[in-house]
Amino acid sequence: MKVLFATSEIAPWVKTGGLGDVAGALPQALRQAGCDVRVLVPYYPALHAAFPAAKHVAHLSNLGGQLPVADLLEATSPDGLPLWLVDCPALFDRPGNPYLGPEGIDWLDNPLRFGLLSRVAAYLSGAGSSLDWRPDVLHCHDWQTGLAPYYLRFYEDDGAATVLTIHNLAFQGVFPFTVMGELGLSATDWHIDGVEYYGYLSFLKAGLRHADALTTVSPTYAREIQTAAEGMGLQGLLKNRAGELTGILNGIDTAIWNPAHDSHLAATYDRTHLKGKAANKSALQREVGLAVRTDCPLFGVVSRLTSQKGLDLVAVAGDMLAELPAQLVVLGNGDKTLEAAFLELAVRYPGNVAVTIGFNEALAHRIEAGADIFLMPSRFEPCGLNQMYSLAYGTPPLVRATGGLADTVVNYSVAGLANGTANGFVFTETTVETLLGTARWAVEIWRDPARWGRLQQNAMAGDYSWKNPARRYLDLYRSLQPAA
Ligand code: ADP
Ligand code: GLC
């Protein structure tokens, strides 16, 4: 089975969130399951730095509209994964992250940038490709490659089967009609079964309408997005395609996120030797400037700061949390109002609240290991990886019951503790009072070492690896192949 995996991010080189992690790990797991996978990704500066000697494999021109010429380069990751890099310096050789400039503003030419990525993915998956290697399946991710199934269906012949995975329906790649020409799309594409979406062009909608199969990253989110409450305007289309939509829970990269072999930690530990966790707590407290205390629990947050993540509740609950007493460590960036609210909280509670604004991979690992309880009160969460990292690190998560959080975290109960299922704390209502009530309850359990130790054991016993999810993707790919 040959699979082209088209993505706008790939860890460890280019990552703004979970999509980067998924693209860094799932292709490897698919390879281990016997699949021939190549990852198609723009040749951003970070990839240029990592693979300066990438080999030229094709020159891509005449892609339509004002899509610029590009070169396709090939490199192999240190663990053997083939990467196909779309080299177009005018579009991809810039500072900032894949979507935003250094000032935090979307690049104005994002439709052209990800239009090119989508168009190249389609070209390489159709009969017209000049390369010998052609995929059986083109696997796209989010709006950034959402146009690829459309281009493949209407602008190429004899295309591969297509799968589009929804990582987050909140981002839809919506642009004005005026970009149609640049993208090589014509007025005949402008209709409800084409690329038009309420008077705009939507990359994601075009993909959702035309990919052969749709997946999203948890079973609960797959159901939620078919409702008006969570469908972000696309619920009708998703409901219509319910037969082709499946929820496959993400895994985590257990080579990177494993407390037994994590080089970022002050001390490694595992399920049978949890002692090292205490050393991580005190090292973390020192690192971020918290008082080194063992008499109260430390809550941890690692997140994009956006309304999705419900962290405005934590910012408001912060005073009450600090007075419980409990400590709080936050790492995140995003919404400026939320950044300011957390920074003010840290000023009010020196020694008990520590806030780092920024993106810091190493500190993220140390918070997962050093905190006692991981906070993730998301309003919606397609899957969520951080709660799985914290489960694997023996840091029971406290989450809101939504999407992948509902599929991975089982609320504390006496029976659940005993039968091995309970692994964290779950609340339902998005209010400060419920969050605080649940936090108080978690603190009470934390004060009982026997019950807490059992909860940690349950959390760490789970299998969060990519093994099973990779098998499910492979089954899906197989189901899309014509019968022999
Ligand atoms: P999302 O993709 O919605 O942001 P996930 O939980 O799926 O949420 O994945 C987030 C990923 O990004 C995790 O690997 C998390 O550790 C990482 N991350 C988010 N914010 C930061 C940050 N400020 N510093 C370091 N890593 C971060
Ligand atoms: C998105 C979602 C997150 C998910 C990640 C990877 O960014 O917000 O819940 O875990 O994609 O699939």
Coordinates of C-alpha atoms and ligand atoms in Angstrom, one line a residue:
M1 CA 0.0 0.0 0.0
K2 CA 1.5 3.3 -1.1
V3 CA 0.4 6.4 0.7
L4 CA 1.2 10.0 0.2
F5 CA 0.7 11.9 3.4
A6 CA 0.2 15.6 2.7
T7 CA 0.6 17.9 5.7
S8 CA 1.5 21.5 6.6
E9 CA 3.4 20.6 9.8
I10 CA 5.7 17.8 10.9
A11 CA 7.3 17.3 14.3
P12 CA 10.0 17.8 15.4
W13 CA 10.9 20.4 12.8
V14 CA 7.7 22.4 12.2
K15 CA 4.9 22.2 14.8
T16 CA 2.3 24.6 16.1
G17 CA 0.1 21.9 17.7
G18 CA -1.1 18.4 17.6
L19 CA -1.2 18.1 13.8
G20 CA 2.6 18.4 13.8
D21 CA 2.8 15.6 16.4
V22 CA 0.5 13.4 14.4
A23 CA 2.4 13.9 11.1
G24 CA 5.6 13.2 12.9
A25 CA 4.4 9.8 14.3
L26 CA 1.6 8.3 12.3
P27 CA 3.6 7.8 9.0
Q28 CA 6.2 5.9 11.0
A29 CA 3.6 3.7 12.6
L30 CA 2.1 3.1 9.2
R31 CA 5.5 2.1 7.9
Q32 CA 5.9 -0.3 10.7
A33 CA 2.6 -1.8 9.8
G34 CA 3.9 -2.5 6.3
C35 CA 2.8 0.6 4.4
D36 CA 5.0 2.6 1.9
V37 CA 4.5 6.2 3.1
R38 CA 6.0 9.4 1.9
V39 CA 5.3 12.7 3.6
L40 CA 4.7 15.8 1.4
V41 CA 5.4 19.0 3.3
P42 CA 6.6 22.6 2.3
Y43 CA 10.4 23.2 2.5
Y44 CA 10.2 25.7 5.3
P45 CA 13.4 27.2 6.8
A46 CA 13.5 24.6 9.6
L47 CA 13.3 21.7 7.1
H48 CA 15.9 23.5 5.0
A49 CA 18.2 23.6 8.0
A50 CA 17.6 20.0 8.9
F51 CA 18.0 18.7 5.3
P52 CA 20.2 21.1 3.4
A53 CA 21.3 18.5 0.9
A54 CA 17.8 17.3 -0.1
K55 CA 17.9 15.7 -3.5
H56 CA 16.1 17.2 -6.5
V57 CA 13.5 14.8 -7.9
A58 CA 11.2 17.0 -10.1
H59 CA 10.5 20.4 -11.4
L60 CA 6.8 21.3 -11.1
S61 CA 5.3 23.8 -13.5
N62 CA 2.1 24.7 -15.3
L63 CA 0.1 23.9 -12.2
G64 CA -2.7 26.3 -13.2
G65 CA -3.7 29.9 -12.4
Q66 CA -0.9 31.9 -10.8
L67 CA 0.5 28.9 -8.8
P68 CA 4.2 29.4 -9.0
V69 CA 6.7 26.9 -10.2
A70 CA 8.2 24.7 -7.5
D71 CA 10.8 21.9 -7.1
L72 CA 10.2 18.7 -5.4
L73 CA 13.1 17.6 -3.2
E74 CA 13.6 14.3 -1.4
A75 CA 15.2 13.6 2.0
T76 CA 15.0 10.8 4.5
S77 CA 14.4 11.5 8.2
P78 CA 16.9 10.1 10.7
D79 CA 14.5 7.2 11.4
G80 CA 14.1 6.4 7.7
L81 CA 10.9 8.2 6.7
P82 CA 10.9 9.5 3.1
L83 CA 10.1 13.2 3.0
W84 CA 9.0 15.0 -0.2
L85 CA 9.7 18.7 0.2
V86 CA 7.9 21.4 -1.8
D87 CA 10.6 23.9 -2.6
C88 CA 9.2 27.3 -3.5
P89 CA 11.3 30.0 -1.7
A90 CA 8.9 32.8 -2.6
L91 CA 6.1 31.1 -0.6
F92 CA 7.8 29.0 2.1
D93 CA 11.2 30.5 2.9
R94 CA 10.1 33.0 5.6
P95 CA 10.3 33.4 9.4
G96 CA 7.3 32.9 11.6
N97 CA 5.3 29.7 11.8
P98 CA 3.5 28.0 8.9
Y99 CA 0.5 30.2 9.1
L100 CA 1.5 33.5 10.8
G101 CA 4.3 36.0 10.3
P102 CA 6.5 37.0 13.3
E103 CA 3.9 39.6 14.3
G104 CA 1.3 37.0 14.8
I105 CA -0.8 37.9 11.7
D106 CA -1.8 35.4 9.0
W107 CA 0.3 35.5 5.9
L108 CA -1.9 37.2 3.2
D109 CA -0.9 34.7 0.6
N110 CA -1.9 31.7 2.6
P111 CA -4.5 30.6 -0.1
L112 CA -1.7 30.5 -2.6
R113 CA 0.8 28.8 -0.2
F114 CA -1.6 26.0 0.7
G115 CA -3.2 26.0 -2.7
L116 CA 0.2 25.1 -4.0
L117 CA 0.7 22.3 -1.5
S118 CA -2.7 20.9 -2.3
R119 CA -2.1 21.2 -6.1
V120 CA 1.2 19.4 -5.8
A121 CA -0.3 16.6 -3.7
A122 CA -3.0 16.2 -6.4
Y123 CA -0.5 16.2 -9.2
L124 CA 1.6 13.5 -7.6
S125 CA -1.5 11.4 -7.0
G126 CA -2.8 11.4 -10.6
A127 CA -1.9 9.7 -13.9
G128 CA -0.1 12.8 -15.2
S129 CA 2.7 12.7 -12.5
S130 CA 6.2 12.5 -14.0
L131 CA 7.4 10.3 -11.1
D132 CA 7.5 6.5 -11.0
W133 CA 6.1 6.4 -7.5
R134 CA 2.4 7.0 -7.4
P135 CA 0.3 6.5 -4.3
D136 CA -2.7 4.3 -3.9
V137 CA -4.0 6.7 -1.3
L138 CA -3.6 10.4 -0.8
H139 CA -4.1 11.2 2.9
C140 CA -4.8 14.9 3.5
H141 CA -5.0 16.8 6.8
D142 CA -7.2 19.8 7.6
W143 CA -7.9 22.8 5.4
Q144 CA -4.3 23.3 4.4
T145 CA -4.5 20.2 2.1
G146 CA -8.3 20.3 1.7
L147 CA -8.2 21.4 -1.9
A148 CA -6.2 18.4 -2.9
P149 CA -9.1 15.9 -3.2
Y150 CA -10.9 18.5 -5.3
Y151 CA -8.0 19.2 -7.6
L152 CA -7.4 15.4 -8.0
R153 CA -11.0 14.7 -8.9
F154 CA -11.5 17.5 -11.4
Y155 CA -8.0 18.4 -12.6
E156 CA -6.2 15.1 -12.9
D157 CA -7.0 11.7 -14.4
D158 CA -7.1 8.3 -12.7
G159 CA -6.4 9.7 -9.3
A160 CA -5.5 7.8 -6.1
A161 CA -8.2 7.3 -3.5
T162 CA -8.4 10.2 -1.0
V163 CA -8.8 10.4 2.7
L164 CA -9.2 13.8 4.5
T165 CA -8.7 13.9 8.3
I166 CA -10.3 16.7 10.2
H167 CA -8.0 17.7 13.1
N168 CA -10.0 20.9 13.9
L169 CA -13.2 22.0 12.3
A170 CA -12.7 25.6 13.6
F171 CA -10.1 26.2 10.9
Q172 CA -11.7 26.0 7.5
G173 CA -9.5 27.9 5.0
V174 CA -12.1 30.4 4.0
F175 CA -11.1 33.1 1.4
P176 CA -12.8 35.5 -0.9
F177 CA -13.8 34.6 -4.5
T178 CA -11.0 36.8 -5.8
V179 CA -8.4 34.0 -5.1
M180 CA -10.1 31.5 -7.4
G181 CA -8.1 32.6 -10.5
E182 CA -4.8 32.5 -8.6
L183 CA -5.5 28.9 -7.6
G184 CA -6.4 27.9 -11.2
L185 CA -10.0 27.4 -10.3
S186 CA -12.7 28.6 -12.7
A187 CA -16.1 30.0 -12.4
T188 CA -17.6 26.6 -13.0
D189 CA -16.1 25.4 -9.7
W190 CA -18.1 28.1 -7.9
H191 CA -21.2 26.2 -6.8
I192 CA -22.4 24.4 -3.7
D193 CA -21.0 21.0 -4.7
G194 CA -17.7 22.7 -5.7
V195 CA -15.6 25.0 -3.6
E196 CA -18.3 27.7 -2.7
Y197 CA -19.3 28.0 0.9
Y198 CA -21.7 30.7 1.9
G199 CA -20.3 33.2 -0.6
Y200 CA -16.7 32.3 0.1
L201 CA -14.2 29.7 -1.1
S202 CA -13.5 27.1 1.5
F203 CA -10.6 24.7 1.2
L204 CA -12.0 22.4 3.9
K205 CA -15.5 22.2 2.5
A206 CA -14.2 21.3 -0.9
G207 CA -12.2 18.4 0.6
L208 CA -15.1 17.3 2.8
R209 CA -17.3 17.2 -0.2
H210 CA -14.9 15.3 -2.5
A211 CA -12.6 13.1 -0.5
D212 CA -13.5 9.4 -0.8
A213 CA -13.3 8.9 3.0
L214 CA -13.4 11.3 5.9
T215 CA -11.9 10.7 9.3
T216 CA -11.6 12.8 12.4
V217 CA -9.4 12.2 15.5
S218 CA -11.8 10.7 18.0
P219 CA -15.1 8.8 17.9
T220 CA -16.9 11.4 20.1
Y221 CA -15.8 14.3 17.9
A222 CA -17.0 12.4 14.9
R223 CA -20.5 12.4 16.4
E224 CA -20.3 16.0 17.7
I225 CA -19.4 17.6 14.4
Q226 CA -22.7 16.3 12.9
T227 CA -24.6 18.5 15.3
A228 CA -25.3 22.3 15.1
A229 CA -23.6 22.8 18.4
E230 CA -20.2 21.6 17.2
G231 CA -20.5 21.4 13.4
M232 CA -19.2 25.0 12.8
G233 CA -21.7 25.3 9.9
L234 CA -20.6 22.1 8.2
Q235 CA -22.8 19.7 10.2
G236 CA -25.2 19.3 7.2
L237 CA -22.5 18.1 4.9
L238 CA -20.9 16.0 7.5
K239 CA -24.2 14.4 8.4
N240 CA -24.8 13.6 4.7
R241 CA -21.5 11.9 4.6
A242 CA -21.8 10.1 7.9
G243 CA -21.4 6.8 6.2
E244 CA -17.9 7.7 5.0
L245 CA -16.9 9.5 8.2
T246 CA -15.0 7.6 11.0
G247 CA -13.4 8.7 14.3
I248 CA -10.0 7.2 14.8
L249 CA -8.4 8.2 18.1
N250 CA -4.9 9.6 17.8
G251 CA -2.0 7.9 19.4
I252 CA 1.1 9.4 20.9
D253 CA 4.7 9.0 19.9
T254 CA 6.0 6.7 22.7
A255 CA 9.6 7.2 21.6
I256 CA 9.3 10.9 22.4
W257 CA 6.7 11.0 25.1
N258 CA 7.9 8.3 27.6
P259 CA 9.0 9.2 31.1
A260 CA 11.3 6.2 31.2
H261 CA 13.5 7.6 28.4
D262 CA 12.8 11.3 28.3
S263 CA 16.1 13.3 28.1
H264 CA 14.3 16.5 29.0
L265 CA 13.5 15.3 32.6
A266 CA 15.4 15.8 35.8
A267 CA 14.8 12.1 36.6
T268 CA 13.3 9.3 34.5
Y269 CA 10.7 7.0 36.0
D270 CA 8.1 4.4 35.1
R271 CA 5.0 2.8 36.4
T272 CA 6.9 0.5 38.8
H273 CA 9.4 3.2 39.9
L274 CA 7.4 6.4 40.4
K275 CA 9.9 7.9 42.8
G276 CA 11.6 9.9 40.1
K277 CA 8.4 11.9 39.6
A278 CA 8.9 13.8 42.9
A279 CA 12.4 14.9 41.7
N280 CA 10.8 16.3 38.5
K281 CA 8.3 18.3 40.6
S282 CA 11.0 20.0 42.7
A283 CA 13.2 20.6 39.6
L284 CA 10.2 22.1 37.8
Q285 CA 9.3 24.3 40.8
R286 CA 12.9 25.6 40.8
E287 CA 13.0 26.1 37.0
V288 CA 9.9 28.2 36.8
G289 CA 10.4 30.1 40.1
L290 CA 7.7 28.4 42.3
A291 CA 8.3 27.7 45.9
V292 CA 9.6 24.2 46.4
R293 CA 6.6 22.7 48.3
T294 CA 5.5 19.2 48.8
D295 CA 2.4 20.0 50.9
C296 CA 0.1 21.0 48.1
P297 CA -0.5 19.7 44.5
L298 CA 0.9 21.4 41.4
F299 CA -1.6 21.9 38.5
G300 CA 0.0 22.1 35.0
V301 CA -1.2 23.6 31.7
V302 CA 0.6 23.4 28.3
S303 CA -1.6 24.8 25.6
R304 CA -2.3 27.1 22.8
L305 CA -4.1 29.9 24.5
T306 CA -7.4 30.1 22.6
S307 CA -11.1 30.0 23.6
Q308 CA -11.1 26.4 22.3
K309 CA -9.1 25.3 25.3
G310 CA -11.3 26.8 28.0
L311 CA -8.3 28.3 29.8
D312 CA -10.2 31.6 30.5
L313 CA -11.9 29.5 33.2
V314 CA -8.6 28.6 34.7
A315 CA -7.5 32.3 34.6
V316 CA -10.6 33.2 36.5
A317 CA -10.4 30.2 38.9
G318 CA -6.7 30.9 39.4
D319 CA -7.1 33.0 42.6
M320 CA -9.3 30.3 44.2
L321 CA -6.9 27.6 43.1
A322 CA -3.9 29.4 44.6
E323 CA -5.8 29.8 47.9
L324 CA -6.8 26.1 48.1
P325 CA -3.8 25.9 48.5
A326 CA -2.4 24.6 45.2
Q327 CA 0.3 25.7 42.8
L328 CA -0.2 26.4 39.1
V329 CA 2.3 26.3 36.2
V330 CA 1.3 27.5 32.8
L331 CA 3.1 27.3 29.5
G332 CA 1.3 28.7 26.4
N333 CA 0.9 31.4 23.9
G334 CA -1.8 32.8 21.7
D335 CA -4.6 35.1 22.7
K336 CA -3.1 38.3 24.1
T337 CA -5.9 39.0 26.6
L338 CA -5.4 35.5 28.0
E339 CA -1.6 35.8 28.1
A340 CA -2.0 39.1 30.1
A341 CA -4.6 37.5 32.5
F342 CA -2.2 34.6 33.3
L343 CA 0.8 37.0 33.7
E344 CA -1.2 39.1 36.2
L345 CA -2.2 36.0 38.1
A346 CA 1.5 35.1 38.4
V347 CA 2.2 38.6 39.8
R348 CA -0.5 38.2 42.4
Y349 CA 0.7 34.8 43.6
P350 CA 4.5 34.9 43.4
G351 CA 5.9 31.5 44.3
N352 CA 2.5 29.8 43.7
V353 CA 1.7 30.6 40.2
A354 CA 4.3 30.6 37.4
V355 CA 3.5 31.5 33.8
T356 CA 5.7 31.2 30.7
I357 CA 4.5 32.7 27.5
G358 CA 6.0 31.1 24.5
F359 CA 6.4 27.7 22.8
N360 CA 8.9 25.5 24.6
E361 CA 9.0 21.8 23.8
A362 CA 11.5 20.9 26.6
L363 CA 9.5 22.7 29.3
A364 CA 6.3 21.0 28.0
H365 CA 7.9 17.6 28.8
R366 CA 9.0 18.8 32.2
I367 CA 5.5 20.1 33.0
E368 CA 3.9 16.8 32.0
A369 CA 6.4 15.0 34.4
G370 CA 6.6 17.6 37.2
A371 CA 2.9 18.5 37.7
D372 CA 0.6 16.5 39.8
I373 CA -2.6 17.2 37.9
F374 CA -2.9 18.3 34.3
L375 CA -5.6 20.8 33.4
M376 CA -7.5 20.7 30.1
P377 CA -11.0 22.2 30.4
S378 CA -11.5 22.5 26.6
R379 CA -14.8 23.8 25.2
F380 CA -14.2 21.4 22.3
E381 CA -11.3 19.1 21.6
P382 CA -11.1 17.0 18.5
C383 CA -8.7 14.6 20.2
G384 CA -6.1 16.3 22.4
L385 CA -2.7 14.9 22.9
N386 CA -1.6 16.6 26.1
Q387 CA -4.1 14.6 28.2
M388 CA -2.6 11.4 26.8
Y389 CA 0.9 12.6 27.5
S390 CA -0.1 13.4 31.1
L391 CA -1.7 10.0 31.5
A392 CA 1.5 8.3 30.2
Y393 CA 3.5 10.5 32.7
G394 CA 1.4 9.6 35.7
T395 CA -0.1 13.1 35.9
P396 CA -3.9 12.5 36.1
P397 CA -5.7 15.0 33.8
L398 CA -8.7 17.1 34.8
V399 CA -10.7 17.6 31.7
R400 CA -14.1 18.7 30.4
A401 CA -16.1 15.8 28.8
T402 CA -15.8 16.7 25.1
G403 CA -14.3 15.1 21.9
G404 CA -11.2 13.0 22.5
L405 CA -11.0 14.1 26.1
A406 CA -14.3 12.1 26.7
D407 CA -12.8 9.2 24.9
T408 CA -9.5 9.0 26.9
V409 CA -10.2 10.2 30.4
V410 CA -12.4 8.2 32.8
N411 CA -13.7 10.1 35.9
Y412 CA -12.5 9.0 39.3
S413 CA -14.8 6.8 41.2
V414 CA -14.2 4.2 43.9
A415 CA -15.3 1.4 41.6
G416 CA -13.3 2.8 38.7
L417 CA -10.2 3.1 40.8
A418 CA -10.5 -0.5 41.9
N419 CA -11.2 -2.0 38.4
G420 CA -8.5 0.0 36.8
T421 CA -10.6 2.2 34.5
A422 CA -10.5 5.5 36.4
N423 CA -7.5 7.6 35.3
G424 CA -8.4 11.3 35.9
F425 CA -11.2 13.8 36.6
V426 CA -14.0 14.8 34.2
F427 CA -16.6 17.6 34.4
T428 CA -19.3 18.6 32.0
E429 CA -20.5 22.2 32.5
T430 CA -18.2 24.9 31.2
T431 CA -18.3 27.0 34.4
V432 CA -15.7 28.3 36.8
E433 CA -17.7 26.7 39.7
T434 CA -17.7 23.2 38.2
L435 CA -14.0 23.5 37.3
L436 CA -13.2 24.6 40.8
G437 CA -15.4 22.0 42.4
T438 CA -13.7 19.2 40.4
A439 CA -10.3 20.7 41.2
R440 CA -11.1 20.7 45.0
W441 CA -12.2 17.1 44.7
A442 CA -9.0 16.1 42.8
V443 CA -6.9 17.8 45.6
E444 CA -8.7 15.8 48.2
I445 CA -7.9 12.5 46.4
W446 CA -4.3 13.7 46.0
R447 CA -4.0 14.1 49.7
D448 CA -4.5 10.3 50.1
P449 CA -1.3 8.7 48.7
A450 CA -2.9 5.2 48.4
R451 CA -5.7 6.4 46.2
W452 CA -3.5 8.8 44.3
G453 CA -0.9 6.1 43.6
R454 CA -3.6 3.8 42.3
L455 CA -5.0 6.5 40.0
Q456 CA -1.5 7.1 38.6
Q457 CA -1.0 3.4 38.1
N458 CA -4.3 3.2 36.1
A459 CA -3.3 6.2 34.0
M460 CA 0.1 4.8 33.2
A461 CA -1.2 1.4 32.3
G462 CA -3.1 2.6 29.3
D463 CA -1.9 1.9 25.7
Y464 CA -1.7 5.3 24.0
S465 CA 0.6 4.2 21.2
W466 CA -0.1 4.5 17.5
K467 CA -0.2 0.8 17.0
N468 CA -3.9 0.3 17.0
P469 CA -4.8 3.6 15.3
A470 CA -2.3 2.9 12.5
R471 CA -3.9 -0.5 11.9
R472 CA -7.3 1.3 11.6
Y473 CA -6.0 3.7 9.0
L474 CA -4.5 0.8 7.1
D475 CA -7.9 -1.0 7.1
L476 CA -9.5 2.2 5.8
Y477 CA -6.9 2.6 3.0
R478 CA -7.5 -1.0 2.0
S479 CA -11.3 -0.6 2.0
L480 CA -10.8 2.2 -0.6
Q481 CA -8.9 0.0 -3.1
P482 CA -10.8 -1.5 -6.1
A483 CA -11.5 -5.2 -5.6
A484 CA -8.7 -7.3 -7.2
Ligands
ADP1 P1 -3.9 21.4 19.7 O1 -3.4 20.7 18.5 O2 -5.3 21.7 19.6 O3 -3.1 22.6 20.0 P2 -3.1 18.9 21.1 O4 -3.3 18.6 22.5 O5 -3.5 17.9 20.1 O6 -3.8 20.4 20.9 O7 -1.6 19.2 20.8 C1 -0.8 20.2 21.2 C2 0.6 19.9 21.0 O8 1.3 21.2 21.0 C3 1.2 19.1 22.2 O9 2.3 18.4 21.7 C4 1.7 20.2 23.1 O10 2.7 19.8 24.0 C5 2.2 21.2 22.2 N1 2.1 22.6 22.7 C6 1.1 23.4 22.7 N2 1.4 24.6 23.2 C7 2.7 24.5 23.5 C8 3.7 25.5 24.1 N3 3.3 26.7 24.4 N4 5.0 25.0 24.2 C9 5.3 23.8 23.9 N5 4.4 22.9 23.3 C10 3.2 23.3 23.2
GLC2 C1 -6.1 19.7 16.5 C2 -7.0 19.5 17.7 C3 -6.5 18.6 18.7 C4 -5.9 17.3 18.1 C5 -4.9 17.7 17.1 C6 -4.2 16.5 16.4 O1 -5.1 20.7 16.6 O2 -7.3 20.8 18.3 O3 -7.6 18.2 19.6 O4 -5.4 16.5 19.1 O5 -5.4 18.5 16.1 O6 -5.2 15.7 15.7

